[in-house]
PDB file of C-alpha atoms in Angstrom:
ATOM      1  CA  MET G   1      -4.424  19.678  42.454  1.00 51.00           C
ATOM      2  CA  LEU G   2      -2.638  17.266  40.045  1.00 56.00           C
ATOM      3  CA  HIS G   3      -2.624  13.737  41.519  1.00 57.00           C
ATOM      4  CA  ARG G   4      -1.080  10.527  40.473  1.00 59.00           C
ATOM      5  CA  ILE G   5      -2.425   7.237  41.698  1.00 57.00           C
ATOM      6  CA  SER G   6       0.827   5.508  42.794  1.00 49.00           C
ATOM      7  CA  HIS G   7       1.678   1.860  43.342  1.00 43.00           C
ATOM      8  CA  PRO G   8       4.889  -0.127  43.230  1.00 38.00           C
ATOM      9  CA  PHE G   9       6.092  -0.691  39.624  1.00 35.00           C
ATOM     10  CA  THR G  10       5.500  -4.461  40.011  1.00 32.00           C
ATOM     11  CA  ALA G  11       1.840  -3.789  40.633  1.00 35.00           C
ATOM     12  CA  VAL G  12       1.608  -1.722  37.519  1.00 37.00           C
ATOM     13  CA  VAL G  13       2.973  -4.537  35.382  1.00 39.00           C
ATOM     14  CA  GLY G  14       1.487  -7.397  37.575  1.00 36.00           C
ATOM     15  CA  LEU G  15      -1.572  -8.753  35.881  1.00 33.00           C
ATOM     16  CA  LEU G  16      -0.548  -7.450  32.464  1.00 37.00           C
ATOM     17  CA  LEU G  17       2.397  -9.871  32.332  1.00 33.00           C
ATOM     18  CA  VAL G  18       0.300 -13.026  31.543  1.00 34.00           C
ATOM     19  CA  ALA G  19       1.788 -16.546  31.461  1.00 34.00           C
ATOM     20  CA  ALA G  20       2.710 -17.918  28.053  1.00 32.00           C
ATOM     21  CA  CYS G  21       0.042 -19.941  26.374  1.00 34.00           C
ATOM     22  CA  ALA G  22       0.516 -23.738  26.130  1.00 34.00           C
ATOM     23  CA  ASP G  23       0.256 -23.477  22.385  1.00 46.00           C
ATOM     24  CA  ALA G  24       3.214 -21.239  21.194  1.00 47.00           C
ATOM     25  CA  ALA G  25       1.346 -20.535  17.977  1.00 49.00           C
ATOM     26  CA  ALA G  26      -1.418 -18.818  20.070  1.00 76.00           C
ATOM     27  CA  ASP G  27       1.170 -16.492  21.778  1.00 90.00           C
ATOM     28  CA  HIS G  28       1.169 -14.064  18.861  1.00 93.00           C
ATOM     29  CA  GLU G  29      -0.450 -13.000  15.636  1.00 97.00           C
ATOM     30  CA  THR G  30      -0.121 -10.231  13.110  1.00 98.00           C
ATOM     31  CA  THR G  31      -3.285  -8.574  11.695  1.00 98.00           C
ATOM     32  CA  SER G  32      -3.521  -6.109   8.955  1.00 98.00           C
ATOM     33  CA  VAL G  33      -5.224  -2.973  10.143  1.00 98.00           C
ATOM     34  CA  ALA G  34      -4.901  -0.829   6.908  1.00 98.00           C
ATOM     35  CA  ASP G  35      -2.589  -0.662   3.865  1.00 98.00           C
ATOM     36  CA  GLY G  36       0.868  -0.964   5.352  1.00 98.00           C
ATOM     37  CA  VAL G  37      -0.271  -0.893   8.936  1.00 98.00           C
ATOM     38  CA  TYR G  38      -0.127  -3.969  11.141  1.00 98.00           C
ATOM     39  CA  ARG G  39      -1.043  -4.938  14.677  1.00 98.00           C
ATOM     40  CA  PHE G  40       1.425  -7.305  16.328  1.00 98.00           C
ATOM     41  CA  ARG G  41      -0.216  -9.206  19.331  1.00 98.00           C
ATOM     42  CA  TRP G  42       2.018 -10.860  21.844  1.00 98.00           C
ATOM     43  CA  GLN G  43      -0.137 -12.694  24.356  1.00 96.00           C
ATOM     44  CA  GLN G  44      -2.299  -9.903  25.802  1.00 96.00           C
ATOM     45  CA  HIS G  45      -0.119  -6.945  24.518  1.00 98.00           C
ATOM     46  CA  ASN G  46      -0.356  -5.272  21.225  1.00 98.00           C
ATOM     47  CA  GLY G  47       2.373  -3.416  19.226  1.00 98.00           C
ATOM     48  CA  LEU G  48       1.956  -1.712  15.895  1.00 98.00           C
ATOM     49  CA  PHE G  49       4.336  -1.601  12.866  1.00 98.00           C
ATOM     50  CA  VAL G  50       4.085   0.491   9.777  1.00 98.00           C
ATOM     51  CA  VAL G  51       5.621  -0.629   6.362  1.00 98.00           C
ATOM     52  CA  THR G  52       6.686   2.305   4.309  1.00 98.00           C
ATOM     53  CA  PRO G  53       8.483   2.342   0.883  1.00 97.00           C
ATOM     54  CA  ALA G  54      11.680   3.153   2.818  1.00 97.00           C
ATOM     55  CA  GLY G  55      11.372   0.613   5.649  1.00 98.00           C
ATOM     56  CA  VAL G  56       9.560  -0.248   8.812  1.00 98.00           C
ATOM     57  CA  VAL G  57       8.627   1.763  11.934  1.00 98.00           C
ATOM     58  CA  ALA G  58       7.898  -0.424  14.970  1.00 98.00           C
ATOM     59  CA  VAL G  59       5.905   0.875  17.969  1.00 98.00           C
ATOM     60  CA  ASP G  60       6.336  -0.891  21.383  1.00 98.00           C
ATOM     61  CA  PRO G  61       8.681  -3.919  21.304  1.00 98.00           C
ATOM     62  CA  ILE G  62       6.746  -5.252  24.372  1.00 98.00           C
ATOM     63  CA  SER G  63       9.455  -7.509  25.787  1.00 98.00           C
ATOM     64  CA  VAL G  64      12.558  -9.334  24.869  1.00 98.00           C
ATOM     65  CA  ASP G  65      10.684 -12.620  24.083  1.00 97.00           C
ATOM     66  CA  ALA G  66       7.964 -10.622  22.137  1.00 98.00           C
ATOM     67  CA  ALA G  67      10.501  -8.633  20.158  1.00 98.00           C
ATOM     68  CA  SER G  68      12.076 -11.768  18.703  1.00 97.00           C
ATOM     69  CA  GLY G  69       8.609 -12.948  17.437  1.00 97.00           C
ATOM     70  CA  TYR G  70       7.938  -9.263  16.400  1.00 98.00           C
ATOM     71  CA  ALA G  71      11.161  -9.351  14.297  1.00 98.00           C
ATOM     72  CA  ASP G  72      10.098 -12.613  12.713  1.00 98.00           C
ATOM     73  CA  GLU G  73       6.682 -11.143  11.762  1.00 98.00           C
ATOM     74  CA  ILE G  74       8.266  -7.953  10.273  1.00 98.00           C
ATOM     75  CA  GLU G  75      10.624 -10.020   8.194  1.00 98.00           C
ATOM     76  CA  ARG G  76       7.697 -12.120   7.080  1.00 98.00           C
ATOM     77  CA  VAL G  77       5.571  -9.246   6.126  1.00 98.00           C
ATOM     78  CA  ALA G  78       8.292  -6.969   4.819  1.00 98.00           C
ATOM     79  CA  PRO G  79      11.169  -9.142   3.797  1.00 97.00           C
ATOM     80  CA  GLY G  80      14.448  -7.263   3.281  1.00 96.00           C
ATOM     81  CA  GLN G  81      13.014  -3.924   4.621  1.00 97.00           C
ATOM     82  CA  PRO G  82      15.180  -2.104   7.156  1.00 97.00           C
ATOM     83  CA  LEU G  83      14.079  -0.901  10.567  1.00 98.00           C
ATOM     84  CA  LEU G  84      13.752   2.824  10.496  1.00 98.00           C
ATOM     85  CA  ALA G  85      12.818   3.502  14.055  1.00 98.00           C
ATOM     86  CA  VAL G  86      11.498   2.013  17.328  1.00 98.00           C
ATOM     87  CA  VAL G  87       8.910   4.120  19.103  1.00 98.00           C
ATOM     88  CA  TYR G  88       8.002   3.791  22.796  1.00 98.00           C
ATOM     89  CA  SER G  89       4.372   4.621  23.602  1.00 98.00           C
ATOM     90  CA  HIS G  90       5.530   5.244  27.219  1.00 98.00           C
ATOM     91  CA  HIS G  91       8.223   3.998  29.524  1.00 98.00           C
ATOM     92  CA  HIS G  92       6.534   0.977  31.186  1.00 97.00           C
ATOM     93  CA  ALA G  93       8.613  -2.114  30.897  1.00 97.00           C
ATOM     94  CA  ASP G  94       5.757  -4.363  29.775  1.00 97.00           C
ATOM     95  CA  HIS G  95       5.444  -2.308  26.592  1.00 98.00           C
ATOM     96  CA  ALA G  96       8.898  -0.850  25.960  1.00 98.00           C
ATOM     97  CA  SER G  97      11.280  -3.615  26.620  1.00 98.00           C
ATOM     98  CA  GLY G  98      13.188  -5.370  23.831  1.00 98.00           C
ATOM     99  CA  ALA G  99      14.060  -2.562  21.421  1.00 98.00           C
ATOM    100  CA  ASP G 100      17.671  -3.817  21.011  1.00 98.00           C
ATOM    101  CA  VAL G 101      16.266  -7.207  19.798  1.00 98.00           C
ATOM    102  CA  LEU G 102      14.486  -5.554  16.988  1.00 98.00           C
ATOM    103  CA  ARG G 103      17.518  -3.356  16.197  1.00 98.00           C
ATOM    104  CA  ASP G 104      20.033  -6.216  16.258  1.00 97.00           C
ATOM    105  CA  ARG G 105      17.831  -8.135  13.903  1.00 97.00           C
ATOM    106  CA  LEU G 106      16.602  -5.473  11.592  1.00 97.00           C
ATOM    107  CA  GLY G 107      18.671  -2.237  11.868  1.00 93.00           C
ATOM    108  CA  SER G 108      21.187  -1.420  14.491  1.00 92.00           C
ATOM    109  CA  ASP G 109      21.267   2.243  13.658  1.00 95.00           C
ATOM    110  CA  ALA G 110      17.426   2.720  14.009  1.00 98.00           C
ATOM    111  CA  PRO G 111      16.779   5.521  16.535  1.00 98.00           C
ATOM    112  CA  ILE G 112      14.542   4.821  19.645  1.00 98.00           C
ATOM    113  CA  ILE G 113      11.930   7.601  19.905  1.00 98.00           C
ATOM    114  CA  ALA G 114      10.078   8.517  23.040  1.00 98.00           C
ATOM    115  CA  HIS G 115       8.580  11.513  24.722  1.00 98.00           C
ATOM    116  CA  VAL G 116      11.176  13.487  26.681  1.00 98.00           C
ATOM    117  CA  ASN G 117       9.571  12.734  30.073  1.00 98.00           C
ATOM    118  CA  ALA G 118      10.296   9.137  29.528  1.00 98.00           C
ATOM    119  CA  VAL G 119      14.083   9.608  29.778  1.00 98.00           C
ATOM    120  CA  ASP G 120      14.338   9.947  33.597  1.00 97.00           C
ATOM    121  CA  ASP G 121      11.738   7.158  34.202  1.00 96.00           C
ATOM    122  CA  ILE G 122      13.806   4.704  32.078  1.00 98.00           C
ATOM    123  CA  ASP G 123      17.032   5.833  33.712  1.00 97.00           C
ATOM    124  CA  LEU G 124      15.533   5.012  37.113  1.00 96.00           C
ATOM    125  CA  LEU G 125      14.562   1.535  35.986  1.00 94.00           C
ATOM    126  CA  ALA G 126      18.114   0.831  34.902  1.00 95.00           C
ATOM    127  CA  ALA G 127      17.086  -2.289  32.983  1.00 96.00           C
ATOM    128  CA  PRO G 128      19.371  -3.489  30.210  1.00 96.00           C
ATOM    129  CA  GLU G 129      16.359  -4.843  28.175  1.00 97.00           C
ATOM    130  CA  LEU G 130      14.875  -1.263  28.170  1.00 98.00           C
ATOM    131  CA  PRO G 131      17.496   0.977  26.445  1.00 98.00           C
ATOM    132  CA  ALA G 132      17.187   4.765  26.647  1.00 98.00           C
ATOM    133  CA  PRO G 133      15.608   6.669  23.771  1.00 98.00           C
ATOM    134  CA  THR G 134      17.969   8.367  21.358  1.00 98.00           C
ATOM    135  CA  VAL G 135      15.336  10.812  20.015  1.00 98.00           C
ATOM    136  CA  THR G 136      12.935  12.682  22.193  1.00 98.00           C
ATOM    137  CA  PHE G 137      10.276  15.363  21.705  1.00 98.00           C
ATOM    138  CA  SER G 138       7.842  17.317  23.879  1.00 98.00           C
ATOM    139  CA  ASP G 139       4.599  17.986  22.112  1.00 97.00           C
ATOM    140  CA  ARG G 140       4.561  16.479  18.632  1.00 98.00           C
ATOM    141  CA  LEU G 141       7.030  14.785  16.195  1.00 98.00           C
ATOM    142  CA  THR G 142       6.188  13.971  12.561  1.00 98.00           C
ATOM    143  CA  LEU G 143       8.071  11.288  10.762  1.00 98.00           C
ATOM    144  CA  HIS G 144       8.255  11.153   6.973  1.00 97.00           C
ATOM    145  CA  HIS G 145       9.475   7.883   5.362  1.00 97.00           C
ATOM    146  CA  GLY G 146       9.059   7.134   1.694  1.00 94.00           C
ATOM    147  CA  GLY G 147       5.982   9.356   1.456  1.00 95.00           C
ATOM    148  CA  THR G 148       4.403   7.929   4.560  1.00 97.00           C
ATOM    149  CA  GLU G 149       3.563  10.313   7.410  1.00 98.00           C
ATOM    150  CA  LEU G 150       3.464   9.156  11.091  1.00 98.00           C
ATOM    151  CA  GLN G 151       2.582  11.702  13.704  1.00 98.00           C
ATOM    152  CA  LEU G 152       3.547  11.108  17.288  1.00 98.00           C
ATOM    153  CA  HIS G 153       1.350  13.255  19.697  1.00 98.00           C
ATOM    154  CA  TYR G 154       1.799  13.984  23.343  1.00 98.00           C
ATOM    155  CA  LEU G 155      -1.768  14.780  24.634  1.00 98.00           C
ATOM    156  CA  GLY G 156      -0.955  15.259  28.294  1.00 98.00           C
ATOM    157  CA  ASN G 157      -0.724  13.235  31.480  1.00 97.00           C
ATOM    158  CA  SER G 158      -2.765  10.114  31.487  1.00 97.00           C
ATOM    159  CA  HIS G 159      -1.487   6.689  32.683  1.00 95.00           C
ATOM    160  CA  SER G 160       1.959   8.211  32.797  1.00 95.00           C
ATOM    161  CA  ASP G 161       3.507  11.655  32.162  1.00 96.00           C
ATOM    162  CA  ASN G 162       5.124  10.411  28.895  1.00 97.00           C
ATOM    163  CA  MET G 163       2.370   8.596  26.997  1.00 98.00           C
ATOM    164  CA  LEU G 164       2.294   9.295  23.280  1.00 98.00           C
ATOM    165  CA  VAL G 165      -0.273   8.451  20.617  1.00 98.00           C
ATOM    166  CA  VAL G 166       0.615   7.511  17.086  1.00 98.00           C
ATOM    167  CA  LEU G 167      -1.506   8.812  14.262  1.00 98.00           C
ATOM    168  CA  LEU G 168      -1.335   7.835  10.545  1.00 98.00           C
ATOM    169  CA  PRO G 169      -3.336  10.476   8.722  1.00 98.00           C
ATOM    170  CA  ALA G 170      -3.413   8.683   5.363  1.00 98.00           C
ATOM    171  CA  THR G 171      -5.043   5.591   6.666  1.00 98.00           C
ATOM    172  CA  GLY G 172      -6.937   7.090   9.573  1.00 98.00           C
ATOM    173  CA  VAL G 173      -5.330   4.732  12.063  1.00 98.00           C
ATOM    174  CA  ALA G 174      -4.346   5.636  15.578  1.00 98.00           C
ATOM    175  CA  PHE G 175      -2.493   3.683  18.340  1.00 99.00           C
ATOM    176  CA  ALA G 176      -2.994   4.400  22.031  1.00 98.00           C
ATOM    177  CA  VAL G 177      -1.928   2.327  24.963  1.00 98.00           C
ATOM    178  CA  ASP G 178      -3.154   1.523  28.529  1.00 97.00           C
ATOM    179  CA  PHE G 179      -5.130   4.783  29.242  1.00 97.00           C
ATOM    180  CA  VAL G 180      -7.891   3.795  26.867  1.00 98.00           C
ATOM    181  CA  ALA G 181      -9.113   0.425  25.545  1.00 98.00           C
ATOM    182  CA  HIS G 182     -12.194  -0.969  23.703  1.00 98.00           C
ATOM    183  CA  ASP G 183     -15.090  -1.132  26.269  1.00 98.00           C
ATOM    184  CA  ARG G 184     -12.928  -1.980  29.212  1.00 98.00           C
ATOM    185  CA  VAL G 185     -12.742  -0.522  32.680  1.00 98.00           C
ATOM    186  CA  GLY G 186      -9.457   0.917  33.965  1.00 98.00           C
ATOM    187  CA  TYR G 187      -6.603  -1.292  35.261  1.00 96.00           C
ATOM    188  CA  GLN G 188      -7.116  -2.384  38.857  1.00 97.00           C
ATOM    189  CA  GLU G 189      -6.783   0.604  41.213  1.00 98.00           C
ATOM    190  CA  LEU G 190      -5.766   2.983  38.335  1.00 97.00           C
ATOM    191  CA  PRO G 191      -1.957   2.794  39.022  1.00 94.00           C
ATOM    192  CA  GLY G 192      -0.002   5.699  37.492  1.00 92.00           C
ATOM    193  CA  TYR G 193      -3.123   7.468  36.408  1.00 95.00           C
ATOM    194  CA  VAL G 194      -2.596  11.310  36.661  1.00 95.00           C
ATOM    195  CA  PHE G 195      -5.817  13.143  37.708  1.00 96.00           C
ATOM    196  CA  PRO G 196      -7.394  15.548  36.732  1.00 97.00           C
ATOM    197  CA  ASP G 197      -5.243  15.745  33.569  1.00 97.00           C
ATOM    198  CA  PHE G 198      -6.358  12.297  32.535  1.00 98.00           C
ATOM    199  CA  PHE G 199      -9.864  13.507  31.556  1.00 98.00           C
ATOM    200  CA  ASP G 200      -8.508  16.208  29.298  1.00 98.00           C
ATOM    201  CA  THR G 201      -6.098  13.864  27.655  1.00 98.00           C
ATOM    202  CA  VAL G 202      -8.874  11.298  26.721  1.00 98.00           C
ATOM    203  CA  ASP G 203     -10.916  14.133  25.259  1.00 97.00           C
ATOM    204  CA  ARG G 204      -7.927  15.287  23.158  1.00 98.00           C
ATOM    205  CA  LEU G 205      -7.526  11.812  21.872  1.00 98.00           C
ATOM    206  CA  ALA G 206     -11.151  11.808  20.746  1.00 97.00           C
ATOM    207  CA  GLU G 207     -10.506  15.004  18.809  1.00 97.00           C
ATOM    208  CA  LEU G 208      -7.830  13.407  16.582  1.00 98.00           C
ATOM    209  CA  ASP G 209      -8.745  12.517  13.071  1.00 98.00           C
ATOM    210  CA  PHE G 210      -8.875   8.704  13.005  1.00 98.00           C
ATOM    211  CA  ALA G 211     -11.406   6.071  12.002  1.00 98.00           C
ATOM    212  CA  THR G 212      -9.694   2.977  13.511  1.00 98.00           C
ATOM    213  CA  ILE G 213      -7.679   2.822  16.771  1.00 98.00           C
ATOM    214  CA  VAL G 214      -5.433  -0.052  17.914  1.00 98.00           C
ATOM    215  CA  PHE G 215      -5.135  -0.271  21.607  1.00 98.00           C
ATOM    216  CA  GLY G 216      -2.241  -1.656  23.747  1.00 98.00           C
ATOM    217  CA  HIS G 217      -4.629  -4.436  24.922  1.00 98.00           C
ATOM    218  CA  GLY G 218      -7.639  -5.999  23.504  1.00 97.00           C
ATOM    219  CA  PRO G 219      -9.489  -5.515  20.235  1.00 98.00           C
ATOM    220  CA  ASN G 220      -9.273  -2.518  17.959  1.00 98.00           C
ATOM    221  CA  GLY G 221     -11.888   0.186  18.283  1.00 98.00           C
ATOM    222  CA  ASP G 222     -13.049   3.470  16.666  1.00 98.00           C
ATOM    223  CA  LYS G 223     -13.803   7.051  17.583  1.00 98.00           C
ATOM    224  CA  ALA G 224     -16.911   5.850  19.477  1.00 98.00           C
ATOM    225  CA  SER G 225     -14.764   3.518  21.611  1.00 98.00           C
ATOM    226  CA  VAL G 226     -12.681   6.472  22.839  1.00 98.00           C
ATOM    227  CA  GLU G 227     -15.919   8.540  23.464  1.00 98.00           C
ATOM    228  CA  ARG G 228     -17.331   5.671  25.529  1.00 98.00           C
ATOM    229  CA  GLN G 229     -14.128   5.540  27.461  1.00 98.00           C
ATOM    230  CA  ALA G 230     -14.447   9.282  28.293  1.00 98.00           C
ATOM    231  CA  ALA G 231     -18.008   8.808  29.319  1.00 98.00           C
ATOM    232  CA  TYR G 232     -17.035   5.901  31.603  1.00 98.00           C
ATOM    233  CA  TYR G 233     -14.494   7.835  33.528  1.00 98.00           C
ATOM    234  CA  ALA G 234     -16.697  10.732  33.814  1.00 98.00           C
ATOM    235  CA  ALA G 235     -19.413   8.592  35.222  1.00 98.00           C
ATOM    236  CA  LEU G 236     -16.932   6.975  37.564  1.00 98.00           C
ATOM    237  CA  ARG G 237     -15.764  10.378  38.834  1.00 98.00           C
ATOM    238  CA  ASP G 238     -19.270  11.556  39.408  1.00 98.00           C
ATOM    239  CA  ALA G 239     -20.395   8.508  41.264  1.00 98.00           C
ATOM    240  CA  VAL G 240     -17.384   8.293  43.542  1.00 98.00           C
ATOM    241  CA  SER G 241     -17.642  12.090  44.113  1.00 98.00           C
ATOM    242  CA  ALA G 242     -21.266  11.590  45.380  1.00 98.00           C
ATOM    243  CA  ALA G 243     -19.956   8.821  47.653  1.00 98.00           C
ATOM    244  CA  VAL G 244     -17.111  11.065  49.051  1.00 98.00           C
ATOM    245  CA  GLU G 245     -19.641  13.919  49.606  1.00 97.00           C
ATOM    246  CA  ALA G 246     -21.959  11.476  51.473  1.00 98.00           C
ATOM    247  CA  GLY G 247     -19.135  10.762  53.858  1.00 97.00           C
ATOM    248  CA  MET G 248     -18.383   7.180  52.843  1.00 98.00           C
ATOM    249  CA  THR G 249     -15.148   5.617  53.514  1.00 98.00           C
ATOM    250  CA  GLU G 250     -13.132   4.122  50.715  1.00 98.00           C
ATOM    251  CA  ASP G 251     -14.214   0.644  51.651  1.00 98.00           C
ATOM    252  CA  GLU G 252     -17.895   1.703  51.747  1.00 98.00           C
ATOM    253  CA  ALA G 253     -17.532   3.256  48.324  1.00 98.00           C
ATOM    254  CA  ALA G 254     -15.853   0.209  46.890  1.00 98.00           C
ATOM    255  CA  GLU G 255     -18.716  -1.827  48.022  1.00 98.00           C
ATOM    256  CA  SER G 256     -21.680   0.367  47.194  1.00 98.00           C
ATOM    257  CA  VAL G 257     -20.711   2.301  44.068  1.00 98.00           C
ATOM    258  CA  HIS G 258     -21.864   0.580  40.817  1.00 98.00           C
ATOM    259  CA  LEU G 259     -22.209   1.674  37.212  1.00 98.00           C
ATOM    260  CA  ASP G 260     -24.735  -0.612  35.733  1.00 98.00           C
ATOM    261  CA  ASP G 261     -24.562   1.056  32.249  1.00 98.00           C
ATOM    262  CA  TYR G 262     -20.931  -0.148  32.065  1.00 98.00           C
ATOM    263  CA  ALA G 263     -21.298  -3.603  33.626  1.00 98.00           C
ATOM    264  CA  HIS G 264     -20.900  -5.166  30.129  1.00 98.00           C
ATOM    265  CA  PHE G 265     -17.313  -3.640  29.912  1.00 98.00           C
ATOM    266  CA  SER G 266     -14.564  -6.245  30.096  1.00 98.00           C
ATOM    267  CA  ALA G 267     -12.879  -6.684  33.500  1.00 98.00           C
ATOM    268  CA  TYR G 268     -15.842  -4.961  35.236  1.00 98.00           C
ATOM    269  CA  GLU G 269     -16.235  -7.789  37.777  1.00 98.00           C
ATOM    270  CA  GLU G 270     -12.493  -8.042  38.389  1.00 98.00           C
ATOM    271  CA  TRP G 271     -11.353  -4.378  38.421  1.00 98.00           C
ATOM    272  CA  PHE G 272     -14.319  -2.029  38.922  1.00 98.00           C
ATOM    273  CA  SER G 273     -14.109  -1.843  42.617  1.00 98.00           C
ATOM    274  CA  GLY G 274     -10.477  -1.129  42.221  1.00 98.00           C
ATOM    275  CA  ASN G 275     -11.307   1.686  39.929  1.00 98.00           C
ATOM    276  CA  VAL G 276     -13.635   3.203  42.627  1.00 98.00           C
ATOM    277  CA  ARG G 277     -10.794   3.006  45.050  1.00 98.00           C
ATOM    278  CA  GLY G 278      -8.295   4.657  42.860  1.00 98.00           C
ATOM    279  CA  MET G 279     -10.782   7.435  42.036  1.00 98.00           C
ATOM    280  CA  TYR G 280     -11.720   7.810  45.685  1.00 98.00           C
ATOM    281  CA  ARG G 281      -8.174   8.452  46.686  1.00 97.00           C
ATOM    282  CA  TRP G 282      -7.809  11.227  44.123  1.00 97.00           C
ATOM    283  CA  LEU G 283     -11.087  12.926  45.085  1.00 97.00           C
ATOM    284  CA  ALA G 284     -10.488  12.512  48.834  1.00 95.00           C
ATOM    285  CA  ASP G 285      -6.972  14.007  48.588  1.00 90.00           C
ATOM    286  CA  ARG G 286      -7.958  17.091  46.556  1.00 85.00           C
TER     287      ARG G 286
END
């Protein structure tokens, strides 16, 4: 049975919306990932922009405040280049807000691209800072700008039902948000994670042809980073399944289940017991 771990939207965004740093200069940075490909970091969130001979494609404006700094960085890196498109990785407001700030600054006619399933979720949010997409697709959309190819892949349910992955074949760079990260456990009690589809989606990501992957949070990784994420979630599933079969309650499982092989993953101390709880609820409800 398909199961989504559900929590109020504010809980999903919660911890991810970190306070601004005292030093404004530390709030953001732009890092070159490959030729024409840049990671824009705003506090603990990452976006991605691609500079092509025809202009710039920006993925995930993050927030209204972030988008203003994002526009500054695009203008600094690619002065005079128009905005060709804004892409939403998924509908969550802590990644998709602020598109109109980019468009007002860099190209008001630029389309907003998202997976078709994002439309209803964005309509329900009814947030003026999160405008609806103007272009949608269901499985895959390929953009060609000035000889640069950007592939947008929908790989299946994961942290939402509208998560897309960006792939740049020429440079071997991918961009994936929230459902995977570099050596980090899942977010809290796995809010919005759709099981069992999630496992297949991570496997499909690992099958894409990339060498470097930029994540929505934390440092960049590689193919091995994604493979370790797949192994982590499989180990979590197996360990919690054993606890359920042994008749443990959720509280007992959260207390007793440990994965020492992954104790070095970031946020393990803070979030691992929550991961156990989220996985327990799916397995117990099947």
